[in-house]
mmCIF file of C-alpha atoms in Angstrom:
data_model
loop_
_atom_site.group_PDB
_atom_site.id
_atom_site.type_symbol
_atom_site.label_atom_id
_atom_site.label_comp_id
_atom_site.label_asym_id
_atom_site.label_seq_id
_atom_site.Cartn_x
_atom_site.Cartn_y
_atom_site.Cartn_z
ATOM 1 C CA MET A 132 -22.118 -35.879 5.824
ATOM 2 C CA GLY A 133 -24.947 -33.382 6.000
ATOM 3 C CA LYS A 134 -25.258 -29.970 4.404
ATOM 4 C CA PHE A 135 -24.632 -28.241 7.739
ATOM 5 C CA ARG A 136 -21.261 -29.960 8.041
ATOM 6 C CA ASP A 137 -20.439 -29.113 4.399
ATOM 7 C CA GLY A 138 -21.184 -25.430 5.030
ATOM 8 C CA TRP A 139 -19.161 -25.513 8.237
ATOM 9 C CA ASN A 140 -16.133 -27.045 6.531
ATOM 10 C CA GLU A 141 -16.301 -24.648 3.582
ATOM 11 C CA ALA A 142 -16.433 -21.641 5.917
ATOM 12 C CA ARG A 143 -13.563 -23.009 8.025
ATOM 13 C CA THR A 144 -11.421 -23.651 4.947
ATOM 14 C CA ALA A 145 -12.109 -20.151 3.605
ATOM 15 C CA ALA A 146 -11.308 -18.564 6.992
ATOM 16 C CA GLU A 147 -8.043 -20.521 7.251
ATOM 17 C CA ALA A 148 -7.043 -19.461 3.733
ATOM 18 C CA ALA A 149 -7.824 -15.811 4.510
ATOM 19 C CA GLU A 150 -5.795 -15.965 7.738
ATOM 20 C CA ALA A 151 -2.851 -17.577 5.918
ATOM 21 C CA GLU A 152 -2.928 -14.817 3.278
ATOM 22 C CA LYS A 153 -3.086 -12.159 6.002
ATOM 23 C CA GLN A 154 -0.001 -13.678 7.668
ATOM 24 C CA ARG A 155 1.904 -13.800 4.351
ATOM 25 C CA ARG A 156 1.041 -10.141 3.740
ATOM 26 C CA LEU A 157 2.218 -9.125 7.227
ATOM 27 C CA GLU A 158 5.459 -11.050 6.697
ATOM 28 C CA ARG A 159 6.094 -9.223 3.388
ATOM 29 C CA ILE A 160 5.496 -5.878 5.104
ATOM 30 C CA ALA A 161 7.807 -6.746 8.006
ATOM 31 C CA THR A 162 10.531 -7.972 5.643
ATOM 32 C CA ALA A 163 10.378 -4.768 3.565
ATOM 33 C CA LEU A 164 10.462 -2.478 6.615
ATOM 34 C CA ASN A 165 13.337 -4.458 8.145
ATOM 35 C CA ALA A 166 15.258 -4.067 4.874
ATOM 36 C CA LEU A 167 14.723 -0.296 5.054
ATOM 37 C CA SER A 168 15.802 -0.227 8.697
ATOM 38 C CA ASP A 169 18.950 -2.184 7.800
ATOM 39 C CA ALA A 170 19.724 0.223 4.949
ATOM 40 C CA LEU A 171 19.280 3.220 7.240
ATOM 41 C CA SER A 172 21.466 1.638 9.913
ATOM 42 C CA ALA A 173 24.384 2.040 7.476
ATOM 43 C CA ASP A 174 23.979 5.756 8.197
ATOM 44 C CA SER A 175 23.665 5.334 11.961
ATOM 45 C CA ALA A 176 26.419 7.887 12.642
ATOM 46 C CA ALA A 177 24.661 10.515 10.517
ATOM 47 C CA LEU A 178 21.340 9.733 12.182
ATOM 48 C CA ALA A 179 22.882 10.028 15.651
ATOM 49 C CA GLU A 180 24.587 13.298 14.720
ATOM 50 C CA GLN A 181 21.189 14.765 13.866
ATOM 51 C CA LYS A 182 19.596 13.155 16.963
ATOM 52 C CA LEU A 183 17.398 10.988 14.744
ATOM 53 C CA THR A 184 16.218 7.537 15.733
ATOM 54 C CA LEU A 185 14.271 4.754 14.060
ATOM 55 C CA LYS A 186 11.580 2.721 15.733
ATOM 56 C CA MET A 187 9.312 -0.009 14.417
ATOM 57 C CA GLU A 188 5.805 0.648 15.697
ATOM 58 C CA HIS A 189 2.424 -0.760 14.677
ATOM 59 C CA GLY A 190 3.468 -1.879 11.220
ATOM 60 C CA SER A 191 5.423 1.229 10.319
ATOM 61 C CA LEU A 192 8.968 2.466 10.677
ATOM 62 C CA LEU A 193 9.082 5.806 12.493
ATOM 63 C CA LEU A 194 11.792 8.402 12.030
ATOM 64 C CA LYS A 195 12.009 10.532 15.173
ATOM 65 C CA ARG A 196 14.039 13.511 16.329
ATOM 66 C CA LEU A 197 14.349 13.126 20.082
ATOM 67 C CA VAL A 198 10.724 12.295 20.958
ATOM 68 C CA GLU A 199 9.070 14.074 18.019
ATOM 69 C CA PRO A 200 7.999 11.796 15.160
ATOM 70 C CA LEU A 201 9.037 13.288 11.813
ATOM 71 C CA ALA A 202 7.870 10.586 9.408
ATOM 72 C CA GLY A 203 6.380 7.148 9.277
ATOM 73 C CA VAL A 204 7.064 4.646 6.508
ATOM 74 C CA THR A 205 4.712 1.841 5.587
ATOM 75 C CA PHE A 206 4.995 -0.755 2.850
ATOM 76 C CA ASP A 207 2.227 -1.626 0.414
ATOM 77 C CA PRO A 208 2.782 -5.228 -0.724
ATOM 78 C CA ASP A 209 0.222 -4.847 -3.530
ATOM 79 C CA SER A 210 2.087 -2.035 -5.291
ATOM 80 C CA ARG A 211 5.445 -3.110 -3.821
ATOM 81 C CA SER A 212 6.195 0.446 -2.797
ATOM 82 C CA TYR A 213 7.067 2.337 0.350
ATOM 83 C CA LYS A 214 4.699 5.065 1.502
ATOM 84 C CA ILE A 215 6.311 7.949 3.377
ATOM 85 C CA HIS A 216 3.981 9.857 5.693
ATOM 86 C CA LYS A 217 5.564 13.205 6.573
ATOM 87 C CA TYR A 218 4.415 14.620 9.915
ATOM 88 C CA ALA A 219 6.232 17.976 9.916
ATOM 89 C CA VAL A 220 5.474 19.311 6.445
ATOM 90 C CA THR A 221 4.767 23.024 6.156
ATOM 91 C CA ASP A 222 4.692 23.304 2.338
ATOM 92 C CA GLY A 223 3.725 20.737 -0.257
ATOM 93 C CA SER A 224 2.467 17.215 0.128
ATOM 94 C CA ASN A 225 2.694 15.244 3.333
ATOM 95 C CA GLU A 226 2.768 11.943 1.411
ATOM 96 C CA ASP A 227 5.498 10.489 -0.760
ATOM 97 C CA GLU A 228 6.163 7.156 -2.404
ATOM 98 C CA ALA A 229 9.351 5.242 -3.122
ATOM 99 C CA LYS A 230 9.730 2.201 -5.333
ATOM 100 C CA ASP A 231 12.610 0.597 -3.430
ATOM 101 C CA VAL A 232 14.707 0.718 -0.256
ATOM 102 C CA ASP A 233 17.405 3.006 -1.676
ATOM 103 C CA GLU A 234 14.948 5.560 -3.010
ATOM 104 C CA CYS A 235 13.026 5.529 0.278
ATOM 105 C CA ALA A 236 16.189 6.040 2.359
ATOM 106 C CA ALA A 237 17.269 8.918 0.109
ATOM 107 C CA LYS A 238 13.837 10.566 0.307
ATOM 108 C CA LEU A 239 13.857 10.244 4.096
ATOM 109 C CA GLY A 240 17.279 11.908 4.182
ATOM 110 C CA ALA A 241 16.111 14.785 2.008
ATOM 111 C CA TYR A 242 12.951 15.192 4.064
ATOM 112 C CA ALA A 243 14.870 15.126 7.375
ATOM 113 C CA TYR A 244 17.143 17.859 6.040
ATOM 114 C CA SER A 245 14.140 19.943 4.956
ATOM 115 C CA VAL A 246 12.752 19.977 8.506
ATOM 116 C CA LYS A 247 16.142 20.357 10.162
ATOM 117 C CA LEU A 248 16.002 22.567 13.227
ATOM 118 C CA LYS A 249 17.373 25.997 12.435
ATOM 119 C CA PRO A 250 19.624 27.641 15.002
ATOM 120 C CA THR A 251 17.931 30.373 16.963
ATOM 121 C CA GLU A 252 19.219 33.878 16.440
ATOM 122 C CA THR A 253 20.374 35.778 19.503
#
């Protein structure tokens, strides 16, 4: 075999390995976000009472009130942590981190309460 073919095969092998790693990473992210969604579904009655819904969208789990997104959660497989992106923050940081599913669900609950719609005064 010639050098051209050697270079071709090396590049193909490297590209296939990179694609396989990308797929494994995406699978870890999907598994982690599905675990969070399952944990939050245990509180489906509380979510419905507050008119909150969950939706998986573009590699993140969105927490919405009616049609307004309140937060998005992503998973970082390198640090093995959940990243909470808060969309309706008025004070403090709009980013948070949780080390596991339970901590993330609890932080989402606390955040949802903090942005809870206040009744209008008449």
